[in-house]
CSV table of C-alpha atoms and ligand atoms in Angstrom, one decimal:
chain,number,residue,atom,x,y,z
A,82,MET,CA,0.3,38.4,-30.7
A,83,THR,CA,2.4,37.4,-27.7
A,84,LYS,CA,5.9,36.2,-28.0
A,85,GLY,CA,4.8,32.8,-26.9
A,86,THR,CA,2.3,32.3,-29.7
A,87,LYS,CA,4.7,33.9,-32.1
A,88,ARG,CA,7.3,31.4,-31.2
A,89,ALA,CA,4.8,28.5,-31.5
A,90,LEU,CA,3.8,29.8,-34.9
A,91,THR,CA,7.4,30.1,-35.9
A,92,LEU,CA,7.9,26.4,-35.0
A,93,THR,CA,4.8,25.5,-37.0
A,94,SER,CA,6.1,27.5,-40.0
A,95,ILE,CA,9.4,25.7,-39.8
A,96,LEU,CA,7.7,22.4,-39.9
A,97,LEU,CA,5.4,23.5,-42.7
A,98,LEU,CA,8.4,24.9,-44.7
A,99,ALA,CA,10.2,21.6,-44.2
A,100,LEU,CA,7.2,19.9,-45.7
A,101,THR,CA,6.6,22.4,-48.5
A,102,SER,CA,10.2,23.0,-49.5
A,103,SER,CA,10.3,19.8,-51.5
A,104,LEU,CA,7.0,20.8,-53.3
A,105,GLY,CA,8.2,24.1,-54.7
A,106,PRO,CA,8.6,27.6,-53.4
A,107,ALA,CA,6.6,28.4,-50.2
A,108,SER,CA,5.4,31.9,-49.7
A,109,VAL,CA,6.8,33.2,-46.4
A,110,SER,CA,7.7,36.7,-45.4
A,111,ALA,CA,10.9,37.4,-43.5
A,112,ASN,CA,8.9,38.4,-40.5
A,113,ASP,CA,7.5,34.8,-40.0
A,114,VAL,CA,11.0,33.6,-39.2
A,115,GLY,CA,11.4,35.4,-35.8
A,116,TYR,CA,14.5,37.0,-34.3
A,117,GLY,CA,17.1,38.3,-36.6
A,118,GLU,CA,14.9,37.4,-39.6
A,119,GLN,CA,16.1,35.4,-42.5
A,120,LYS,CA,16.2,38.0,-45.2
A,121,PRO,CA,15.3,37.0,-48.8
A,122,HIS,CA,18.5,36.7,-50.9
A,123,PRO,CA,19.3,36.2,-54.6
A,124,ASP,CA,20.8,32.9,-56.0
A,125,GLU,CA,24.2,34.4,-56.1
A,126,ILE,CA,26.1,37.3,-54.5
A,127,ASP,CA,29.5,38.4,-55.8
A,128,GLY,CA,30.2,35.0,-57.3
A,129,VAL,CA,29.2,33.2,-54.1
A,130,LYS,CA,26.5,30.7,-54.7
A,131,CYS,CA,23.8,31.1,-52.1
A,132,LEU,CA,21.8,28.4,-50.5
A,133,PRO,CA,18.2,28.2,-51.6
A,134,TYR,CA,15.7,30.5,-50.0
A,135,PRO,CA,13.5,30.1,-48.0
A,136,VAL,CA,14.6,26.8,-46.5
A,137,ILE,CA,15.2,27.3,-42.8
A,138,VAL,CA,17.6,24.6,-41.6
A,139,GLN,CA,20.2,23.6,-44.2
A,140,GLU,CA,23.2,21.3,-43.8
A,141,THR,CA,26.4,23.2,-44.4
A,142,ASP,CA,28.8,21.3,-42.2
A,143,ASN,CA,30.1,18.1,-43.8
A,144,THR,CA,32.7,17.5,-41.1
A,145,LYS,CA,33.0,13.9,-40.2
A,146,TRP,CA,32.9,14.4,-36.5
A,147,GLU,CA,33.3,10.7,-35.7
A,148,THR,CA,36.9,11.0,-36.9
A,149,SER,CA,37.7,14.1,-34.8
A,150,ASP,CA,40.6,13.8,-32.4
A,151,THR,CA,39.6,13.2,-28.8
A,152,TYR,CA,41.6,14.5,-25.9
A,153,THR,CA,41.7,14.5,-22.2
A,154,LEU,CA,43.1,17.4,-20.2
A,155,PRO,CA,43.9,17.1,-16.5
A,156,GLU,CA,41.3,18.7,-14.3
A,157,VAL,CA,42.6,21.6,-12.3
A,158,PRO,CA,41.5,21.3,-8.7
A,159,GLY,CA,39.8,24.1,-6.8
A,160,THR,CA,37.2,26.7,-7.8
A,161,ALA,CA,37.5,30.1,-9.3
A,162,ALA,CA,35.2,33.1,-8.8
A,163,PRO,CA,35.1,36.7,-10.1
A,164,LEU,CA,37.7,38.8,-8.3
A,165,ASP,CA,37.4,42.0,-6.3
A,166,LYS,CA,40.0,43.6,-8.6
A,167,ILE,CA,40.3,43.7,-12.4
A,168,ASP,CA,43.3,41.8,-13.7
A,169,PRO,CA,46.2,44.3,-14.4
A,170,ASP,CA,46.4,43.3,-18.1
A,171,VAL,CA,42.7,44.0,-18.5
A,172,SER,CA,43.0,47.4,-16.7
A,173,GLU,CA,45.9,48.4,-18.9
A,174,MET,CA,43.9,47.5,-22.0
A,175,LEU,CA,40.9,49.4,-20.8
A,176,CYS,CA,42.9,52.5,-20.1
A,177,LYS,CA,44.0,52.6,-23.7
A,178,LEU,CA,40.5,52.4,-25.2
A,179,THR,CA,38.7,55.4,-26.6
A,180,ILE,CA,35.1,56.1,-25.5
A,181,GLU,CA,33.8,54.6,-28.7
A,182,GLU,CA,35.9,51.4,-28.1
A,183,LYS,CA,34.6,51.1,-24.6
A,184,VAL,CA,31.0,51.4,-25.8
A,185,GLY,CA,31.8,48.8,-28.4
A,186,GLN,CA,33.0,46.4,-25.7
A,187,MET,CA,29.5,46.6,-24.2
A,188,MET,CA,27.8,45.5,-27.4
A,189,GLN,CA,26.9,41.8,-27.9
A,190,ILE,CA,25.7,40.9,-31.4
A,191,MET,CA,24.2,37.6,-32.8
A,192,MET,CA,26.4,35.4,-34.9
A,193,SER,CA,23.7,35.2,-37.6
A,194,GLU,CA,24.5,38.8,-38.5
A,195,PHE,CA,27.8,37.7,-40.1
A,196,MET,CA,26.6,34.6,-41.8
A,197,GLY,CA,26.8,34.8,-45.6
A,198,CYS,CA,24.0,33.5,-47.9
A,199,ASP,CA,26.1,30.4,-48.5
A,200,GLY,CA,26.1,29.4,-44.9
A,201,ASN,CA,29.7,30.4,-44.2
A,202,LEU,CA,31.1,33.2,-42.2
A,203,ASN,CA,30.8,36.5,-44.1
A,204,LYS,CA,34.0,38.3,-43.2
A,205,THR,CA,33.0,41.5,-45.0
A,206,ALA,CA,30.0,41.8,-42.7
A,207,LEU,CA,32.0,40.9,-39.6
A,208,ILE,CA,34.7,43.4,-40.5
A,209,ASP,CA,32.0,46.1,-40.9
A,210,TRP,CA,30.7,45.4,-37.4
A,211,MET,CA,34.3,45.5,-36.0
A,212,ASP,CA,35.4,48.6,-37.8
A,213,ASN,CA,32.2,50.6,-37.4
A,214,TRP,CA,31.0,49.5,-34.0
A,215,LYS,CA,34.1,47.9,-32.4
A,216,ILE,CA,31.9,45.2,-30.9
A,217,GLY,CA,33.2,43.2,-27.9
A,218,SER,CA,31.0,40.2,-27.8
A,219,ILE,CA,29.1,37.7,-30.0
A,220,LEU,CA,26.4,35.3,-29.0
A,221,ASP,CA,24.6,32.2,-30.4
A,222,VAL,CA,25.4,29.7,-33.1
A,223,PRO,CA,24.7,30.1,-36.8
A,224,SER,CA,21.7,27.9,-36.5
A,225,SER,CA,19.8,29.7,-33.8
A,226,GLU,CA,17.1,32.3,-34.1
A,227,GLY,CA,17.8,34.3,-37.3
A,228,GLY,CA,20.3,31.8,-38.5
A,229,LYS,CA,19.3,29.4,-41.3
A,230,TYR,CA,21.9,26.7,-41.1
A,231,ALA,CA,22.1,23.3,-39.4
A,232,TRP,CA,24.1,23.0,-36.3
A,233,TYR,CA,27.9,22.8,-36.5
A,234,THR,CA,30.1,20.0,-35.3
A,235,PRO,CA,32.7,20.9,-32.7
A,236,PRO,CA,35.6,21.2,-35.3
A,237,LYS,CA,33.5,23.5,-37.6
A,238,LEU,CA,32.2,25.7,-34.8
A,239,ALA,CA,35.8,25.9,-33.3
A,240,ASP,CA,37.1,26.9,-36.8
A,241,VAL,CA,34.5,29.6,-37.3
A,242,LEU,CA,35.2,31.0,-33.8
A,243,ASP,CA,38.9,31.0,-34.6
A,244,GLU,CA,38.2,32.9,-37.8
A,245,ILE,CA,36.1,35.4,-35.8
A,246,GLN,CA,39.0,35.9,-33.3
A,247,GLU,CA,41.4,36.4,-36.1
A,248,VAL,CA,39.3,39.2,-37.5
A,249,ALA,CA,38.6,40.6,-34.0
A,250,THR,CA,42.3,40.9,-33.2
A,251,LYS,CA,43.0,42.8,-36.4
A,252,HIS,CA,40.0,45.1,-36.5
A,253,GLY,CA,38.0,47.4,-34.2
A,254,SER,CA,39.6,47.5,-30.8
A,255,LYS,CA,41.8,44.5,-31.7
A,256,ILE,CA,40.7,42.6,-28.6
A,257,PRO,CA,39.5,39.0,-28.7
A,258,ILE,CA,35.8,38.6,-28.8
A,259,LEU,CA,33.9,37.3,-25.8
A,260,TYR,CA,31.7,34.5,-27.1
A,261,GLY,CA,28.8,32.9,-25.4
A,262,THR,CA,25.8,30.7,-26.2
A,263,ASP,CA,22.9,28.9,-24.5
A,264,LEU,CA,23.8,25.4,-23.5
A,265,VAL,CA,21.2,24.6,-20.9
A,266,HIS,CA,20.8,20.8,-21.1
A,267,GLY,CA,24.0,19.6,-22.5
A,268,GLY,CA,25.6,20.9,-25.7
A,269,ASN,CA,22.2,21.3,-27.4
A,270,TYR,CA,23.6,23.7,-30.1
A,271,ILE,CA,26.6,21.5,-31.0
A,272,LYS,CA,26.2,18.6,-33.3
A,273,GLY,CA,27.2,15.3,-31.8
A,274,ALA,CA,27.4,16.7,-28.2
A,275,THR,CA,25.7,14.8,-25.4
A,276,ILE,CA,22.2,16.0,-24.7
A,277,PHE,CA,20.7,15.6,-21.3
A,278,PRO,CA,17.0,15.8,-20.3
A,279,GLN,CA,15.6,19.3,-19.8
A,280,SER,CA,16.5,20.8,-16.3
A,281,ILE,CA,13.1,19.9,-14.9
A,282,GLY,CA,13.7,16.2,-15.7
A,283,MET,CA,17.2,16.4,-14.2
A,284,ALA,CA,15.8,18.0,-11.0
A,285,ALA,CA,13.2,15.2,-10.7
A,286,THR,CA,16.0,12.8,-10.0
A,287,PHE,CA,17.0,14.8,-6.8
A,288,ASN,CA,20.5,13.5,-7.6
A,289,LEU,CA,23.0,16.3,-7.1
A,290,ASP,CA,25.9,14.1,-8.2
A,291,LEU,CA,24.2,13.3,-11.5
A,292,VAL,CA,23.5,16.9,-12.3
A,293,ASN,CA,27.1,17.8,-11.4
A,294,LYS,CA,28.5,15.1,-13.7
A,295,GLY,CA,26.1,16.3,-16.5
A,296,ALA,CA,27.4,19.8,-16.1
A,297,LYS,CA,31.0,18.6,-16.3
A,298,ILE,CA,30.3,16.8,-19.6
A,299,THR,CA,28.5,19.9,-21.0
A,300,ALA,CA,31.5,22.1,-20.1
A,301,LYS,CA,33.9,19.8,-21.9
A,302,ASP,CA,31.7,19.5,-25.0
A,303,ALA,CA,31.4,23.3,-25.1
A,304,ARG,CA,35.2,23.8,-24.8
A,305,VAL,CA,35.9,21.2,-27.5
A,306,ALA,CA,33.8,23.4,-29.8
A,307,GLY,CA,35.6,26.6,-28.7
A,308,VAL,CA,32.8,27.9,-26.5
A,309,PRO,CA,34.2,29.5,-23.3
A,310,TRP,CA,30.9,30.9,-21.8
A,311,VAL,CA,27.5,29.4,-21.5
A,312,PHE,CA,24.2,31.0,-20.6
A,313,ALA,CA,23.2,28.5,-17.9
A,314,PRO,CA,21.9,27.4,-15.5
A,315,ILE,CA,18.4,28.7,-15.3
A,316,LEU,CA,17.6,29.3,-11.6
A,317,ASP,CA,14.1,30.8,-11.9
A,318,LEU,CA,11.5,29.0,-9.7
A,319,GLY,CA,8.8,27.6,-12.0
A,320,VAL,CA,6.0,28.8,-9.8
A,321,HIS,CA,3.2,29.8,-12.2
A,322,LYS,CA,1.7,26.6,-13.8
A,323,ASN,CA,1.0,28.4,-17.0
A,324,TRP,CA,4.5,29.8,-17.5
A,325,PRO,CA,5.8,28.2,-20.7
A,326,ARG,CA,9.4,28.0,-19.6
A,327,ILE,CA,9.0,25.8,-16.6
A,328,TYR,CA,10.8,22.9,-18.3
A,329,GLU,CA,14.0,25.0,-18.5
A,330,GLY,CA,14.4,25.3,-14.7
A,331,TYR,CA,14.9,23.0,-11.7
A,332,GLY,CA,11.3,23.4,-10.4
A,333,GLU,CA,9.8,25.5,-7.7
A,334,ASP,CA,11.5,24.4,-4.5
A,335,PRO,CA,14.1,27.0,-3.4
A,336,LEU,CA,16.1,24.5,-1.4
A,337,LEU,CA,16.4,22.0,-4.2
A,338,VAL,CA,17.0,24.7,-6.8
A,339,SER,CA,19.8,26.1,-4.6
A,340,LYS,CA,21.5,22.8,-4.2
A,341,LEU,CA,21.2,22.1,-8.0
A,342,ALA,CA,22.5,25.7,-8.6
A,343,ASN,CA,25.7,24.8,-6.8
A,344,ALA,CA,25.9,21.3,-8.4
A,345,THR,CA,25.6,22.9,-11.9
A,346,VAL,CA,27.9,25.9,-11.4
A,347,SER,CA,30.5,23.7,-9.8
A,348,GLY,CA,30.3,21.2,-12.6
A,349,LEU,CA,30.4,23.8,-15.5
A,350,GLN,CA,32.9,26.2,-14.0
A,351,GLY,CA,35.1,24.6,-11.4
A,352,ASN,CA,38.5,26.3,-11.7
A,353,TYR,CA,37.4,28.0,-14.9
A,354,ARG,CA,40.1,30.6,-15.1
A,355,LYS,CA,42.8,27.8,-15.4
A,356,ASP,CA,40.9,24.6,-16.4
A,357,ARG,CA,40.4,24.2,-20.1
A,358,ASN,CA,37.7,21.6,-19.5
A,359,LYS,CA,35.5,24.3,-18.0
A,360,VAL,CA,33.4,27.3,-19.0
A,361,ALA,CA,32.1,30.4,-17.4
A,362,THR,CA,28.4,30.4,-16.5
A,363,SER,CA,25.7,33.0,-16.7
A,364,ILE,CA,23.1,32.4,-14.0
A,365,LYS,CA,19.7,33.6,-15.1
A,366,HIS,CA,17.3,35.3,-15.0
A,367,PHE,CA,17.8,37.8,-12.2
A,368,ILE,CA,15.2,38.0,-10.6
A,369,ALA,CA,11.7,36.4,-10.2
A,370,TYR,CA,11.3,35.6,-13.9
A,371,GLY,CA,9.2,32.4,-13.4
A,372,VAL,CA,6.2,34.0,-11.8
A,373,PRO,CA,4.5,36.3,-14.4
A,374,THR,CA,1.1,37.3,-13.0
A,375,SER,CA,-0.9,36.0,-16.0
A,376,GLY,CA,1.4,33.0,-16.7
A,377,LEU,CA,2.4,34.4,-20.1
A,378,ASP,CA,6.1,34.6,-20.6
A,379,ARG,CA,7.6,38.1,-20.0
A,380,GLU,CA,4.4,39.5,-18.5
A,381,SER,CA,4.9,41.7,-15.5
A,382,ARG,CA,4.9,40.3,-12.0
A,383,MET,CA,4.3,41.3,-8.4
A,384,VAL,CA,6.3,39.7,-5.7
A,385,PRO,CA,6.4,41.0,-2.1
A,386,ASP,CA,10.0,41.6,-0.8
A,387,ASN,CA,9.8,39.0,1.9
A,388,THR,CA,8.7,36.3,-0.7
A,389,LEU,CA,11.4,37.5,-3.0
A,390,MET,CA,14.1,37.1,-0.3
A,391,GLU,CA,12.8,33.8,1.0
A,392,TYR,CA,12.1,32.0,-2.3
A,393,TYR,CA,13.5,33.6,-5.4
A,394,VAL,CA,16.9,34.9,-4.1
A,395,PRO,CA,18.4,31.8,-2.4
A,396,PRO,CA,19.2,29.9,-5.7
A,397,PHE,CA,21.1,32.9,-7.0
A,398,GLU,CA,22.8,33.4,-3.7
A,399,ALA,CA,23.9,29.8,-3.8
A,400,ALA,CA,25.2,30.1,-7.3
A,401,ILE,CA,27.1,33.3,-6.5
A,402,LYS,CA,28.7,31.5,-3.5
A,403,SER,CA,29.8,28.7,-5.9
A,404,GLY,CA,31.6,31.4,-8.0
A,405,ALA,CA,29.2,32.1,-10.9
A,406,ALA,CA,31.1,34.3,-13.3
A,407,THR,CA,28.2,36.2,-14.8
A,408,VAL,CA,24.6,37.0,-14.2
A,409,MET,CA,21.9,37.6,-16.8
A,410,HIS,CA,19.0,39.9,-15.8
A,411,SER,CA,15.3,39.0,-16.2
A,412,TYR,CA,13.1,40.2,-19.0
A,413,SER,CA,10.1,42.1,-17.7
A,414,ILE,CA,8.7,44.3,-15.0
A,415,LEU,CA,8.9,43.3,-11.4
A,416,ASN,CA,6.8,45.3,-8.9
A,417,GLN,CA,6.2,48.0,-11.5
A,418,GLU,CA,9.8,48.5,-12.3
A,419,SER,CA,11.8,47.4,-15.4
A,420,VAL,CA,14.3,45.0,-13.9
A,421,VAL,CA,17.0,46.2,-16.4
A,422,THR,CA,16.8,49.8,-15.1
A,423,SER,CA,16.3,48.9,-11.4
A,424,GLU,CA,18.8,50.3,-9.0
A,425,TYR,CA,17.2,48.3,-6.3
A,426,TYR,CA,17.4,44.9,-7.9
A,427,LEU,CA,20.6,45.2,-9.9
A,428,LYS,CA,22.7,47.3,-7.6
A,429,GLU,CA,21.4,47.1,-4.0
A,430,LEU,CA,20.3,43.5,-4.1
A,431,LEU,CA,22.7,41.9,-6.6
A,432,ARG,CA,25.9,43.8,-6.1
A,433,GLU,CA,25.6,45.0,-2.5
A,434,LYS,CA,23.6,42.4,-0.7
A,435,LEU,CA,24.6,39.3,-2.6
A,436,LYS,CA,28.1,40.7,-3.2
A,437,PHE,CA,28.2,39.7,-6.9
A,438,LYS,CA,31.5,40.9,-8.4
A,439,GLY,CA,31.3,39.4,-11.9
A,440,MET,CA,29.9,40.6,-15.2
A,441,MET,CA,26.3,41.5,-15.7
A,442,VAL,CA,24.6,40.9,-19.1
A,443,THR,CA,21.1,41.9,-20.2
A,444,ASP,CA,18.7,39.4,-21.8
A,445,MET,CA,18.0,39.7,-25.5
A,446,SER,CA,17.3,43.3,-26.7
A,447,GLU,CA,16.2,44.2,-23.3
A,448,ILE,CA,17.4,47.8,-23.4
A,449,ASN,CA,15.2,48.3,-26.5
A,450,ASN,CA,12.4,46.5,-24.8
A,451,ILE,CA,12.2,49.3,-22.2
A,452,ILE,CA,10.8,51.4,-25.1
A,453,ASN,CA,8.8,48.8,-27.0
A,454,GLU,CA,7.5,46.5,-24.3
A,455,HIS,CA,7.8,48.1,-20.9
A,456,TYR,CA,7.0,51.7,-22.1
A,457,THR,CA,9.2,53.2,-19.3
A,458,ALA,CA,11.4,55.1,-21.7
A,459,GLY,CA,10.5,57.3,-24.6
A,460,ASP,CA,13.5,56.7,-26.8
A,461,LEU,CA,16.8,54.8,-26.9
A,462,ASN,CA,18.7,57.7,-25.3
A,463,GLN,CA,16.5,57.6,-22.3
A,464,ALA,CA,16.5,53.8,-22.1
A,465,ILE,CA,20.3,53.6,-22.2
A,466,HIS,CA,20.6,56.5,-19.8
A,467,GLN,CA,18.3,54.8,-17.3
A,468,THR,CA,20.1,51.5,-17.6
A,469,MET,CA,23.6,52.9,-17.3
A,470,ASN,CA,23.0,55.5,-14.7
A,471,TYR,CA,21.1,53.4,-12.3
A,472,THR,CA,22.3,49.8,-12.6
A,473,SER,CA,25.4,47.7,-13.0
A,474,VAL,CA,24.8,46.3,-16.5
A,475,ASP,CA,28.2,45.6,-18.2
A,476,LEU,CA,27.1,44.1,-21.5
A,477,SER,CA,24.0,44.7,-23.7
A,478,MET,CA,22.8,41.7,-25.6
A,479,ILE,CA,21.6,43.8,-28.4
A,480,ALA,CA,21.2,41.0,-30.9
A,481,THR,CA,21.1,42.8,-34.3
A,482,ASP,CA,20.9,46.5,-33.9
A,483,HIS,CA,23.7,49.0,-33.6
A,484,GLU,CA,21.8,52.0,-32.2
A,485,PHE,CA,23.2,51.4,-28.7
A,486,GLY,CA,26.7,52.2,-30.1
A,487,ARG,CA,25.5,55.4,-31.7
B,116,NAG,C1,28.4,39.7,-46.9
B,116,NAG,O1,28.1,40.9,-46.2
B,116,NAG,C2,28.1,42.1,-47.0
B,116,NAG,C3,28.0,43.3,-46.0
B,116,NAG,O2,26.9,43.1,-45.2
B,116,NAG,C4,26.9,42.0,-48.0
B,116,NAG,O3,26.9,43.1,-48.8
B,116,NAG,C5,27.1,40.8,-48.8
B,116,NAG,O4,26.0,40.6,-49.7
B,116,NAG,C6,27.3,39.5,-48.0
B,116,NAG,N1,27.7,38.4,-48.9
B,116,NAG,C7,27.2,37.2,-48.8
B,116,NAG,C8,27.8,36.2,-49.7
B,116,NAG,O5,26.2,36.9,-48.1
B,117,NAG,C1,28.7,22.3,-4.3
B,117,NAG,O1,28.9,21.2,-5.2
B,117,NAG,C2,30.2,20.6,-5.2
B,117,NAG,C3,30.3,19.6,-6.3
B,117,NAG,O2,29.3,18.7,-6.3
B,117,NAG,C4,30.4,19.9,-3.8
B,117,NAG,O3,31.7,19.4,-3.7
B,117,NAG,C5,30.2,21.0,-2.7
B,117,NAG,O4,30.2,20.4,-1.4
B,117,NAG,C6,28.9,21.7,-2.9
B,117,NAG,N1,28.8,22.9,-1.9
B,117,NAG,C7,27.7,23.1,-1.2
B,117,NAG,C8,27.7,24.3,-0.4
B,117,NAG,O5,26.7,22.4,-1.3
B,118,NAG,C1,21.8,59.4,-12.1
B,118,NAG,O1,21.7,58.6,-10.9
B,118,NAG,C2,21.9,59.3,-9.7
B,118,NAG,C3,21.7,58.3,-8.6
B,118,NAG,O2,22.5,57.3,-8.7
B,118,NAG,C4,20.9,60.5,-9.6
B,118,NAG,O3,21.2,61.2,-8.5
B,118,NAG,C5,21.0,61.3,-10.8
B,118,NAG,O4,19.9,62.3,-10.8
B,118,NAG,C6,20.8,60.5,-12.1
B,118,NAG,N1,21.0,61.4,-13.3
B,118,NAG,C7,20.1,61.5,-14.2
B,118,NAG,C8,20.4,62.4,-15.3
B,118,NAG,O5,19.0,60.8,-14.2
């Protein structure tokens, strides 16, 4: 079964579960739930009363968000971009880390791994990850993928992120966690945030100013909820009609997508190192993700170099010129090479030709995918070796598995 159909089936099973949960227990295996997998759990663990299983989306946030404080912070003029040199305080911190701690800094784990059966942060699980693997980064909200709880309001998400930071600064490498999540069309994972049309709809307005304003609102909604880094915008050209992710991007015209890339990155980031209304972006997916040969998501693709340079690269180039802080690589094989292990695409093209100086993160589980989907490495040692020796990946979005750290 392809990921696309699996995802569609997952959605169907969520709807079915929502219907059947009121009629009595539904029979569903953990594997039907998708990434991260909601594992069966008892009614109670160590005196903590668990939410009923298996109900996928449950309300656990009773915050009255209408009564939250509002605030306005002055906008800081100018723009920021990744620097040539590492900040002195960061260098100093890095020099003090052991090899294990440095590896841990490269590990990004899903938040659903530390959610207890009651829908609250499970500090024991988080402390285990910090002490044993010294992880440096966390992604996603409790509701996404393997999570089973309804979206959080800004105060609740900010509180949970504060709790996580408190644990992070006392355990593992004692360095604050770098947290990021997908907010592609407004604060779509934050309850009460403004939701904009999908990117393809925004692009259809041809209105750069509107897209820029939308991005500014998204950045503020994200920061209010404690989110400093978003995995957006999507700059893939939606070229193959059958590709199921066309709606997430700005269409197939390289000129328009490049202009919208700047409008979005400027709106989300601005002077992000100083401005607390702003977030860091992660432009994605580098490179040529939107043109799988068969149309199926994550299938391999063939793109001649001149086409790559003329069509697929300009939007990324524009975003990098606008100061994009991070880049996420593309799932899949391009011209018979796994992009995540490609010296040509990730070093020569991204770092040398496009002069990208920021952080590079993989897409979900991609170093594992080299073994299980691309079949270009025999085991995880080889997969990690290929990625680290040949490319410029800084952070591995591992999702749920700690073998990278081993
Ligand atoms: C919290 O995490 C620990 C360690 O993974 C686990 O043993 C325990 O069952 C979890 N507790 C709850 C309430 O989910
Ligand atoms: C990028 O967008 C910003 C904000 O809309 C605008 O001021 C700037 O002129 C744009 N730059 C380019 C190169 O289009
Ligand atoms: C690591 O990469 C370099 C080129 O950057 C290559 O010369 C070397 O053979 C590689 N090492 C291994 C063990 O693959």
